[in-house]
GROMACS .gro file of N, CA and C in nm:
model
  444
    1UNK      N    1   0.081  -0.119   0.000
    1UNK     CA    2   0.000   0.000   0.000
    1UNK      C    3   0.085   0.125   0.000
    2UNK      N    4   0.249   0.103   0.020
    2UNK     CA    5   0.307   0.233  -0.021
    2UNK      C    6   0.425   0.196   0.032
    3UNK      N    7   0.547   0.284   0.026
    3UNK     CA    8   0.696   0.267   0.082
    3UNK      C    9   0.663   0.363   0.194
    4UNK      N   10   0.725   0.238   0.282
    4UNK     CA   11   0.764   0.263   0.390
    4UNK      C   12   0.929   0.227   0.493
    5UNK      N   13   0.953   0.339   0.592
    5UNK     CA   14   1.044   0.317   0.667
    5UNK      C   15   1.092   0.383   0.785
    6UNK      N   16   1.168   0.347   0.909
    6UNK     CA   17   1.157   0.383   0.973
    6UNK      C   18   1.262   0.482   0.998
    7UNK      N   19   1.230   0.623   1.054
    7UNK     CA   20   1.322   0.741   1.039
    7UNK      C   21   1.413   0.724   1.051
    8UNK      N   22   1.470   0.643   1.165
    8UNK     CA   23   1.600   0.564   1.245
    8UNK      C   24   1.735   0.528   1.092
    9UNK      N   25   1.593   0.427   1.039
    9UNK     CA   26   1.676   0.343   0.954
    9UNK      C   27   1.581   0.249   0.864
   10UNK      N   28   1.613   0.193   0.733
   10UNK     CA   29   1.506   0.140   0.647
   10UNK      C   30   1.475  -0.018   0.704
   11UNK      N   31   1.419  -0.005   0.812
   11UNK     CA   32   1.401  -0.131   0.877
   11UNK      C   33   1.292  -0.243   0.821
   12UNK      N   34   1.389  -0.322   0.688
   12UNK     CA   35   1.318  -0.467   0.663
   12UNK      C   36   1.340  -0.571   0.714
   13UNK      N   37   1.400  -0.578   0.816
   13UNK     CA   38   1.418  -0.659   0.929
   13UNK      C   39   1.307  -0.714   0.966
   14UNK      N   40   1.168  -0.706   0.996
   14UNK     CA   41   1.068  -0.720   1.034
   14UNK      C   42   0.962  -0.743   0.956
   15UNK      N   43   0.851  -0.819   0.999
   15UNK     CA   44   0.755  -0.817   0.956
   15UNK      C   45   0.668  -0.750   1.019
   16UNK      N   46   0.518  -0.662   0.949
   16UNK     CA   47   0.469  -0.562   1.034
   16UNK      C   48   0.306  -0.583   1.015
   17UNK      N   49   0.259  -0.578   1.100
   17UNK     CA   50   0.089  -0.646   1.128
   17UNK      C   51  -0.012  -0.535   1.207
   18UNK      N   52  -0.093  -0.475   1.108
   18UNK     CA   53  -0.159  -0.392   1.157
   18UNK      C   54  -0.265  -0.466   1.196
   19UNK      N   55  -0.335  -0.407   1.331
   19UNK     CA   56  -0.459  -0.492   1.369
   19UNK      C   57  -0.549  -0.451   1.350
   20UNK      N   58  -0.709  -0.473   1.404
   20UNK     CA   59  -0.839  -0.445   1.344
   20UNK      C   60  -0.868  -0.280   1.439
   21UNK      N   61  -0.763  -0.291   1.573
   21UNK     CA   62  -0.772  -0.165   1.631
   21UNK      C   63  -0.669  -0.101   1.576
   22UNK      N   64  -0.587  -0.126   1.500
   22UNK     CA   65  -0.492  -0.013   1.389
   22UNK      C   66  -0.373   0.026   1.496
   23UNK      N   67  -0.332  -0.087   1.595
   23UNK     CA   68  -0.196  -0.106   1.636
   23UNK      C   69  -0.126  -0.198   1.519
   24UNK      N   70   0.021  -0.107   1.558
   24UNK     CA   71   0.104  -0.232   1.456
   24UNK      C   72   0.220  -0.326   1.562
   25UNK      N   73   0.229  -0.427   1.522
   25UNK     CA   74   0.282  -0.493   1.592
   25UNK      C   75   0.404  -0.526   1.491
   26UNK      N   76   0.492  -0.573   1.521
   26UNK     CA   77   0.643  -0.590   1.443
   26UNK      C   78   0.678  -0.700   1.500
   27UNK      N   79   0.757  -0.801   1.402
   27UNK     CA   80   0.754  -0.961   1.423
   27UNK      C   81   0.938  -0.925   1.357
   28UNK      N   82   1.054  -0.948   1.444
   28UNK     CA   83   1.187  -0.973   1.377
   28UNK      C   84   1.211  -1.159   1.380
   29UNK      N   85   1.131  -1.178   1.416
   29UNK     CA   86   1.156  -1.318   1.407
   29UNK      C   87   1.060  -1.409   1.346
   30UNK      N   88   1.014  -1.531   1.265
   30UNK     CA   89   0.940  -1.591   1.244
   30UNK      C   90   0.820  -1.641   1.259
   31UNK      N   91   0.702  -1.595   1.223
   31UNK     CA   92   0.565  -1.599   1.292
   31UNK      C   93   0.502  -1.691   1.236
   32UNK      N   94   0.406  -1.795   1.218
   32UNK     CA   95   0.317  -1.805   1.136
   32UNK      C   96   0.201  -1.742   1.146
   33UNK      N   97   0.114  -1.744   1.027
   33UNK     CA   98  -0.003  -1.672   1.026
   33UNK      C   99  -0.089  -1.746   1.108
   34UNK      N  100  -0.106  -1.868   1.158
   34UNK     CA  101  -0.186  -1.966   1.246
   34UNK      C  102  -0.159  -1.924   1.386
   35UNK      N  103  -0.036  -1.880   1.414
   35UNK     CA  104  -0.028  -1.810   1.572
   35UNK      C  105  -0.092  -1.648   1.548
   36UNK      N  106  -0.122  -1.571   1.450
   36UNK     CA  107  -0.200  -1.413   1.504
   36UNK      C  108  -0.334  -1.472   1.528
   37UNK      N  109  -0.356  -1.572   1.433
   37UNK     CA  110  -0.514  -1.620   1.356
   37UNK      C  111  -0.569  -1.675   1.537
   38UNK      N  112  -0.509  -1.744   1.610
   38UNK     CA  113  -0.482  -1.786   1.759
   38UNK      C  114  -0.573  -1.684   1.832
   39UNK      N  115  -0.510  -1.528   1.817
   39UNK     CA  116  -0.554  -1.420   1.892
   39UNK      C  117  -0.635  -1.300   1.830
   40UNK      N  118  -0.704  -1.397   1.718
   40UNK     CA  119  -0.808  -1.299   1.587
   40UNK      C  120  -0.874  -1.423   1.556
   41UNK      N  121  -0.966  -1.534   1.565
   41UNK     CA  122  -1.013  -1.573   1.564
   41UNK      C  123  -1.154  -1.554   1.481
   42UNK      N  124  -1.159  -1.451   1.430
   42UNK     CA  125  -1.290  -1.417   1.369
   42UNK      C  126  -1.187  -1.316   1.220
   43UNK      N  127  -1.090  -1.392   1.186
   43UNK     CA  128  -1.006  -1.260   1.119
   43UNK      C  129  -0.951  -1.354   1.011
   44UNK      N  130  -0.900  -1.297   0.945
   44UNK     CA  131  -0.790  -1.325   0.870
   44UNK      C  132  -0.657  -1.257   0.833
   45UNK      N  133  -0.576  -1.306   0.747
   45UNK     CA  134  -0.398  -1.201   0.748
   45UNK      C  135  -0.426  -1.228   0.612
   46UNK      N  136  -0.391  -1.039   0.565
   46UNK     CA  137  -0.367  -1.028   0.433
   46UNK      C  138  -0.259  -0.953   0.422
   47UNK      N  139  -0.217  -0.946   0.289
   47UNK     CA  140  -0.050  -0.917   0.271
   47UNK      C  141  -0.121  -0.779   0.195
   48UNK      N  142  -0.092  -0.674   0.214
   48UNK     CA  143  -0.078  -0.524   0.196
   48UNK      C  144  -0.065  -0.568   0.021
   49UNK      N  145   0.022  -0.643  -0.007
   49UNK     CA  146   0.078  -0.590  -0.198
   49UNK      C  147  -0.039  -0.724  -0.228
   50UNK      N  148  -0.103  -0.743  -0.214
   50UNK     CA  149  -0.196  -0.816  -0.264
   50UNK      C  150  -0.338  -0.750  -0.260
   51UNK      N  151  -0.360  -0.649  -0.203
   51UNK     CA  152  -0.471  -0.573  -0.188
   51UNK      C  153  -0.492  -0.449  -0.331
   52UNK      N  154  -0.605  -0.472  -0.399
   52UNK     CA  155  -0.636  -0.377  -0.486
   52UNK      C  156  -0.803  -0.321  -0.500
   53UNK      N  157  -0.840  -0.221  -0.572
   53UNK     CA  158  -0.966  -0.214  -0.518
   53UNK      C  159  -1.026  -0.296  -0.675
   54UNK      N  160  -1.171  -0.304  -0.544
   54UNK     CA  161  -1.259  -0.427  -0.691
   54UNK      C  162  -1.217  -0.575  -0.676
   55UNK      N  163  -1.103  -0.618  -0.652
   55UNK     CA  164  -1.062  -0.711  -0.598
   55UNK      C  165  -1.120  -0.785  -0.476
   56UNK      N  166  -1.107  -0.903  -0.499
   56UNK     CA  167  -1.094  -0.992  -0.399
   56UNK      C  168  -1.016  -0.933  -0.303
   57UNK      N  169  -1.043  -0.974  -0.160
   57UNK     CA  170  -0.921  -0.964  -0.091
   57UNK      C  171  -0.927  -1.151  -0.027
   58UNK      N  172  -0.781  -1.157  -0.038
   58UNK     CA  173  -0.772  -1.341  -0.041
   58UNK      C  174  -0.649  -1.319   0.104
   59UNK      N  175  -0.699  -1.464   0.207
   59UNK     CA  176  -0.553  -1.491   0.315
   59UNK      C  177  -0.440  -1.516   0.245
   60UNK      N  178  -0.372  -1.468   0.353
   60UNK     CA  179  -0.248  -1.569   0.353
   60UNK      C  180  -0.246  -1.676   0.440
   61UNK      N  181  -0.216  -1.785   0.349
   61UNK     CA  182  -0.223  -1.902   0.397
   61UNK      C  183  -0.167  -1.928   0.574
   62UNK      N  184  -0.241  -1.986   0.654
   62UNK     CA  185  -0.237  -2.036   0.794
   62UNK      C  186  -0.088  -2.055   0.871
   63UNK      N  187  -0.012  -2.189   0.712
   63UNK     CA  188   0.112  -2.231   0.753
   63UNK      C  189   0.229  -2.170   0.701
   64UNK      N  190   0.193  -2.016   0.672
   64UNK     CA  191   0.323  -1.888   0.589
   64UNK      C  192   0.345  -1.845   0.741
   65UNK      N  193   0.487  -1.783   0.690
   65UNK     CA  194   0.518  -1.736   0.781
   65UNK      C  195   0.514  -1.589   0.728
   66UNK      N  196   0.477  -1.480   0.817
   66UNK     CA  197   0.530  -1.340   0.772
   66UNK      C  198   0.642  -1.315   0.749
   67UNK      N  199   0.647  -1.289   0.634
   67UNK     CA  200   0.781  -1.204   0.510
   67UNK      C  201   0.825  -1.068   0.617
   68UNK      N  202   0.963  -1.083   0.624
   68UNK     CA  203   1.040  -0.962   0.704
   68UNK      C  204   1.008  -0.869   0.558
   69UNK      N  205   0.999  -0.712   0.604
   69UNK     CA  206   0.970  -0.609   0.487
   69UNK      C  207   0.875  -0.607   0.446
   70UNK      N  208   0.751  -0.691   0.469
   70UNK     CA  209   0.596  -0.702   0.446
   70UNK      C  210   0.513  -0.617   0.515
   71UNK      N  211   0.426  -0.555   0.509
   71UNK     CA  212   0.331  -0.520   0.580
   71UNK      C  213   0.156  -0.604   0.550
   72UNK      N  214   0.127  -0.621   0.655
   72UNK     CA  215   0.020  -0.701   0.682
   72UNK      C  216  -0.103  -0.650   0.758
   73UNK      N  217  -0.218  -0.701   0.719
   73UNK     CA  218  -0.328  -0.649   0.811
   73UNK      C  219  -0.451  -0.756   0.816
   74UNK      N  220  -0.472  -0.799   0.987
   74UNK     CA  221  -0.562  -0.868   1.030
   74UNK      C  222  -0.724  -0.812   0.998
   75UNK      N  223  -0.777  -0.859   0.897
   75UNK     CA  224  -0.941  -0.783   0.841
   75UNK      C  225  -1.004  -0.903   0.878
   76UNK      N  226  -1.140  -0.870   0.901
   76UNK     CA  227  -1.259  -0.968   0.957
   76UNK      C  228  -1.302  -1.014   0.853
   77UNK      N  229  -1.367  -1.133   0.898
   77UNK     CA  230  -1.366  -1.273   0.808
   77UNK      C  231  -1.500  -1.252   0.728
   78UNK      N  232  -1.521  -1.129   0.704
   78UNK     CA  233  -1.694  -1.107   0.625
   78UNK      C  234  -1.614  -0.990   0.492
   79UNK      N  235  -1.481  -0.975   0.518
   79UNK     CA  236  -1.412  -0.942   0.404
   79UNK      C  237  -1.356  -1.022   0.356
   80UNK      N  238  -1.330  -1.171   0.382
   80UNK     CA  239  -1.241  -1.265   0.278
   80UNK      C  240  -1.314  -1.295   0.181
   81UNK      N  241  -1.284  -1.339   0.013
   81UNK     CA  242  -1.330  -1.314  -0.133
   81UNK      C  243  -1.450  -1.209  -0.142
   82UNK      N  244  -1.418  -1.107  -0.059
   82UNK     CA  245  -1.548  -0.954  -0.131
   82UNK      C  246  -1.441  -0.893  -0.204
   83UNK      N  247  -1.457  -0.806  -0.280
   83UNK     CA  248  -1.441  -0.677  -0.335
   83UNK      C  249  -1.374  -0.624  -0.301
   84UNK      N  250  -1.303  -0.536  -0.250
   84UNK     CA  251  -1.274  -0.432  -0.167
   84UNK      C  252  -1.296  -0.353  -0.208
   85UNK      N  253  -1.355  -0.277  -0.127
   85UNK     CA  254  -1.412  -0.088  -0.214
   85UNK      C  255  -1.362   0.005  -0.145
   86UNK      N  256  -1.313   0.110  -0.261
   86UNK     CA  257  -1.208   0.219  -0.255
   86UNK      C  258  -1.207   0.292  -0.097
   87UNK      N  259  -1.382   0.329  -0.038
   87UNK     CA  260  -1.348   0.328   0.145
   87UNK      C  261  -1.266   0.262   0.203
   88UNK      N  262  -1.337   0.129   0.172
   88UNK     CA  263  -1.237   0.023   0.286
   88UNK      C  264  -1.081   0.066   0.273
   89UNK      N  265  -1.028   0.057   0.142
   89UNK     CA  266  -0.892   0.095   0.111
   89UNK      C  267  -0.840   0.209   0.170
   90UNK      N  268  -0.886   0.305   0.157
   90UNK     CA  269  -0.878   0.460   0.225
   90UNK      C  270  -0.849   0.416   0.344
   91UNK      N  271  -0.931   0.386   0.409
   91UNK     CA  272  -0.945   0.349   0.532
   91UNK      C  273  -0.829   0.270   0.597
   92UNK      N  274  -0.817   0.132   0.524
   92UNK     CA  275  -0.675   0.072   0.574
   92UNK      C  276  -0.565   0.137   0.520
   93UNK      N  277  -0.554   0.228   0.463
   93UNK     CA  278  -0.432   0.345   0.447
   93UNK      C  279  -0.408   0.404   0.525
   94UNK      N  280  -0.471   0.511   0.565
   94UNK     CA  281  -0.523   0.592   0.657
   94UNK      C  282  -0.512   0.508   0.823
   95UNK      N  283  -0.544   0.403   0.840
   95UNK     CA  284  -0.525   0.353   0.995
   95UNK      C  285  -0.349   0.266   0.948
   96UNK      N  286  -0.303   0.222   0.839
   96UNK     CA  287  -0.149   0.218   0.809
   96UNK      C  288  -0.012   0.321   0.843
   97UNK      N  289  -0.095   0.421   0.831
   97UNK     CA  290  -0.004   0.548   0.818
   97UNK      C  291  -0.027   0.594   0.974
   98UNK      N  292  -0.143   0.617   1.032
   98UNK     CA  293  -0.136   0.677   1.155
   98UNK      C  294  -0.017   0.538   1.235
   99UNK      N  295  -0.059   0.438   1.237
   99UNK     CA  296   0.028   0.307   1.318
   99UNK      C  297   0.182   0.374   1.280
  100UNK      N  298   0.183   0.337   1.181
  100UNK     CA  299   0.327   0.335   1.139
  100UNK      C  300   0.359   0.504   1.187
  101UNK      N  301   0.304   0.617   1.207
  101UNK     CA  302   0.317   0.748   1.240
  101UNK      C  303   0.350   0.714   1.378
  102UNK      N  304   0.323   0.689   1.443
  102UNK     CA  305   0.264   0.652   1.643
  102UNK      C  306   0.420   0.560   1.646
  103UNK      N  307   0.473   0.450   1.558
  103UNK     CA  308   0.548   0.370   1.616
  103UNK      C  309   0.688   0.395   1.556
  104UNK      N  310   0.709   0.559   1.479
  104UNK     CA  311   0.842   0.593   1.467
  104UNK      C  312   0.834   0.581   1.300
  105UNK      N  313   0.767   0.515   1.250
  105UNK     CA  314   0.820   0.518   1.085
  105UNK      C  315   0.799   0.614   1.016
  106UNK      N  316   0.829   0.618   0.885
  106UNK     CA  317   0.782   0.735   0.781
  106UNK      C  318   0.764   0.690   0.676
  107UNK      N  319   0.722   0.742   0.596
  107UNK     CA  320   0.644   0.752   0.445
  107UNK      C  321   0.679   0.788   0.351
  108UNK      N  322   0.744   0.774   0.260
  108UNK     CA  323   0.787   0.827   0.111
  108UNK      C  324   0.809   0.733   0.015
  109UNK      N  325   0.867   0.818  -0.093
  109UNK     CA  326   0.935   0.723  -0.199
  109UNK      C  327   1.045   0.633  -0.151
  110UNK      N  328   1.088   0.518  -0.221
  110UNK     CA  329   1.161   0.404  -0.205
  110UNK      C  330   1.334   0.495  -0.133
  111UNK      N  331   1.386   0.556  -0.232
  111UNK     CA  332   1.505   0.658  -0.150
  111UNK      C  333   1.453   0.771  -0.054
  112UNK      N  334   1.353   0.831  -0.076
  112UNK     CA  335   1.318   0.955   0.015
  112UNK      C  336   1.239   0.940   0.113
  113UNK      N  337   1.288   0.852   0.193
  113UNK     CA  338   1.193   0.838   0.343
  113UNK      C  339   1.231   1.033   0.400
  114UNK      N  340   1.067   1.036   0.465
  114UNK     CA  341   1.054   1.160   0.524
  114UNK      C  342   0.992   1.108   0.668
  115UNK      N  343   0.984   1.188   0.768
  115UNK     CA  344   0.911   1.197   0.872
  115UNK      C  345   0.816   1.208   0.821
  116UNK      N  346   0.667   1.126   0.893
  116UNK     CA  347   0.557   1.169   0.916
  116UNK      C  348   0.511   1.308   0.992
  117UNK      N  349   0.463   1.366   0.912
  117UNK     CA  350   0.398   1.460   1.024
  117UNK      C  351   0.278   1.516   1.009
  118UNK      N  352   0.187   1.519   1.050
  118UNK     CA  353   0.025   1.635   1.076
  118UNK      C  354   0.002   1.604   0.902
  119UNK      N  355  -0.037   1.449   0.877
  119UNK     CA  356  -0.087   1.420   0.743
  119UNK      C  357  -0.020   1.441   0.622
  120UNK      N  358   0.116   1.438   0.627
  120UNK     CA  359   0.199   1.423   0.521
  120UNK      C  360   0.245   1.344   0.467
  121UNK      N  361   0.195   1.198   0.498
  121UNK     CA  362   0.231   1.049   0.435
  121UNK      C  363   0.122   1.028   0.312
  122UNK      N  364   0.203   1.014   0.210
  122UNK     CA  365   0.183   1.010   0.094
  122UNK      C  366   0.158   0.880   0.045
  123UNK      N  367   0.067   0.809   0.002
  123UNK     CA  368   0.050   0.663  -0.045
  123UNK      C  369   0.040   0.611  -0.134
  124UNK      N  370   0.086   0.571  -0.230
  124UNK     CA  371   0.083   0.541  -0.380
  124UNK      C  372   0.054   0.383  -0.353
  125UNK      N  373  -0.031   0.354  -0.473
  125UNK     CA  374  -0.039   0.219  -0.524
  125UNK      C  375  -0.040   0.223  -0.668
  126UNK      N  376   0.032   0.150  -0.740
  126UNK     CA  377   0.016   0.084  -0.856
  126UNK      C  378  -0.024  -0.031  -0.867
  127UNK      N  379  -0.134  -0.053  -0.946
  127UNK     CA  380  -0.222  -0.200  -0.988
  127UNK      C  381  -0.118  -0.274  -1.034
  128UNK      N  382  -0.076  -0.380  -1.017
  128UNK     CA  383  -0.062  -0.523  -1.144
  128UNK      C  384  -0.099  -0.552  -1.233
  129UNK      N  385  -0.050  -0.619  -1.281
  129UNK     CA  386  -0.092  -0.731  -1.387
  129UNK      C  387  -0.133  -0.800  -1.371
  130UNK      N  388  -0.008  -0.887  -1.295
  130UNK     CA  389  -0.010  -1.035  -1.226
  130UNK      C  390  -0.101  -1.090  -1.120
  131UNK      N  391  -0.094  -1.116  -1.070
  131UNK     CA  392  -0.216  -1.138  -0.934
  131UNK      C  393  -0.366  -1.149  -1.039
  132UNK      N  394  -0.363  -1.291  -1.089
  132UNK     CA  395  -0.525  -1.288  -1.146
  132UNK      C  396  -0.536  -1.227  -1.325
  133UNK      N  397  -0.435  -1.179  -1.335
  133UNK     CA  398  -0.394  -1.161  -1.461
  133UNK      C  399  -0.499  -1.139  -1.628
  134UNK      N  400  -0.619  -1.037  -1.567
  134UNK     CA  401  -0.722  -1.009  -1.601
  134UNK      C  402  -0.674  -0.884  -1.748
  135UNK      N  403  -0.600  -0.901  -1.768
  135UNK     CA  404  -0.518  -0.766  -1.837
  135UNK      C  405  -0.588  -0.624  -1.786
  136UNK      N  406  -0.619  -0.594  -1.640
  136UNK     CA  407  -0.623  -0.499  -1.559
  136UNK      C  408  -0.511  -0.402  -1.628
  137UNK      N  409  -0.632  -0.273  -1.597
  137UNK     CA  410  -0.543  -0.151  -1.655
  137UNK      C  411  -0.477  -0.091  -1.466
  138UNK      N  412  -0.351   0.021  -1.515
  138UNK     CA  413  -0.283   0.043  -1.405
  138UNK      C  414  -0.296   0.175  -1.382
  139UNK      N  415  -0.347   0.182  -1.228
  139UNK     CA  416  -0.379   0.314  -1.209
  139UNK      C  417  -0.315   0.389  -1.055
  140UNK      N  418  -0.306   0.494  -1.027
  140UNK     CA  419  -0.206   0.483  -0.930
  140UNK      C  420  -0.329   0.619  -0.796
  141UNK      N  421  -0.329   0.561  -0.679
  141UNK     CA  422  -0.400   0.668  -0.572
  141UNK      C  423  -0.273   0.750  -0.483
  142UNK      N  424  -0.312   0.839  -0.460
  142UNK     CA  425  -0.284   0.864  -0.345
  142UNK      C  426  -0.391   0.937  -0.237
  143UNK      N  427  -0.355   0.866  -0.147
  143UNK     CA  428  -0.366   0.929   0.000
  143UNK      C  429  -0.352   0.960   0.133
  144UNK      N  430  -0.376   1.056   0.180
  144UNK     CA  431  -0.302   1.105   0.315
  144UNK      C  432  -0.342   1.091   0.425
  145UNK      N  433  -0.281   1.112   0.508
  145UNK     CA  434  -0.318   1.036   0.674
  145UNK      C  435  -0.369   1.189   0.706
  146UNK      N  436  -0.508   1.185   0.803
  146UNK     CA  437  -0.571   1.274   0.861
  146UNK      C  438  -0.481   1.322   1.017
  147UNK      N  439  -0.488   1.416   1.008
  147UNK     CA  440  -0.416   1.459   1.178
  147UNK      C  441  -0.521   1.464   1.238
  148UNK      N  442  -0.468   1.381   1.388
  148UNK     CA  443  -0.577   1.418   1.449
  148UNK      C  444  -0.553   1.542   1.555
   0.00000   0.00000   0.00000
């Protein structure tokens, strides 16, 4: 859902799991998706670069482990094979950017990490191809995190 990193340093060390209350939690070590699924029980884990709108949104499988440099988000189980519509998306942007704002990271292009600040995280997506391979045309959003 966009480049990200942390001001410190471009920390892909980790894997990063936003929850349904829009804490992020950070995994440097090996998780499977069957141990969050443990403490979300009504949820599922989706991988951020697999999310597009109009789309399906599909798990990641039970016995994966979270990818260090991934970002991830636990969504309720009345979103697995819907649609996703451009709100919902907004929305898990928008609660992406505040987490990652709150726990030190920042937002930019792939070289130009910036500080977050008072709604200045910038979010780009570009569509695929691949993933379902519908000859989908490519279109690119942005949007910004609200200050609160």
């Amino acid at each position: 859902m966009g480049a990200c990193g942390s001001s410190e340093s471009r920390r892909t060390d980790t894997a990063k799991l936003i929850l349904p209350d829009g804490t992020l939690e950070e995994f440097s070590s090996p998780v499977k998706v069957w141990q969050i699924l443990q403490k979300n029980p009504t949820s599922f884990v989706c991988n951020s670069d697999d999310m597009d709108f109009d789309d399906v949104v599909i798990a990641v499988g039970g016995s994966e482990d979270l990818r260090f440099g991934e970002l991830y988000f636990v969504l309720p189980l009345t979103w697995l094979n819907h649609p996703l519509r451009a709100e919902q998306m907004a929305a898990l942007a928008v609660k992406a950017s505040s987490a990652l704002n709150k726990s030190g990271w920042s937002c930019g292009d792939d070289g130009d990490a910036r500080k977050v600040s008072g709604g200045e995280c910038t979010v780009k997506r570009v569509k695929r191809n691949g993933c379902g391979g519908k000859g989908r045309k490519k279109f690119m959003v942005e949007l910004s995190s609200i200050a609160e």
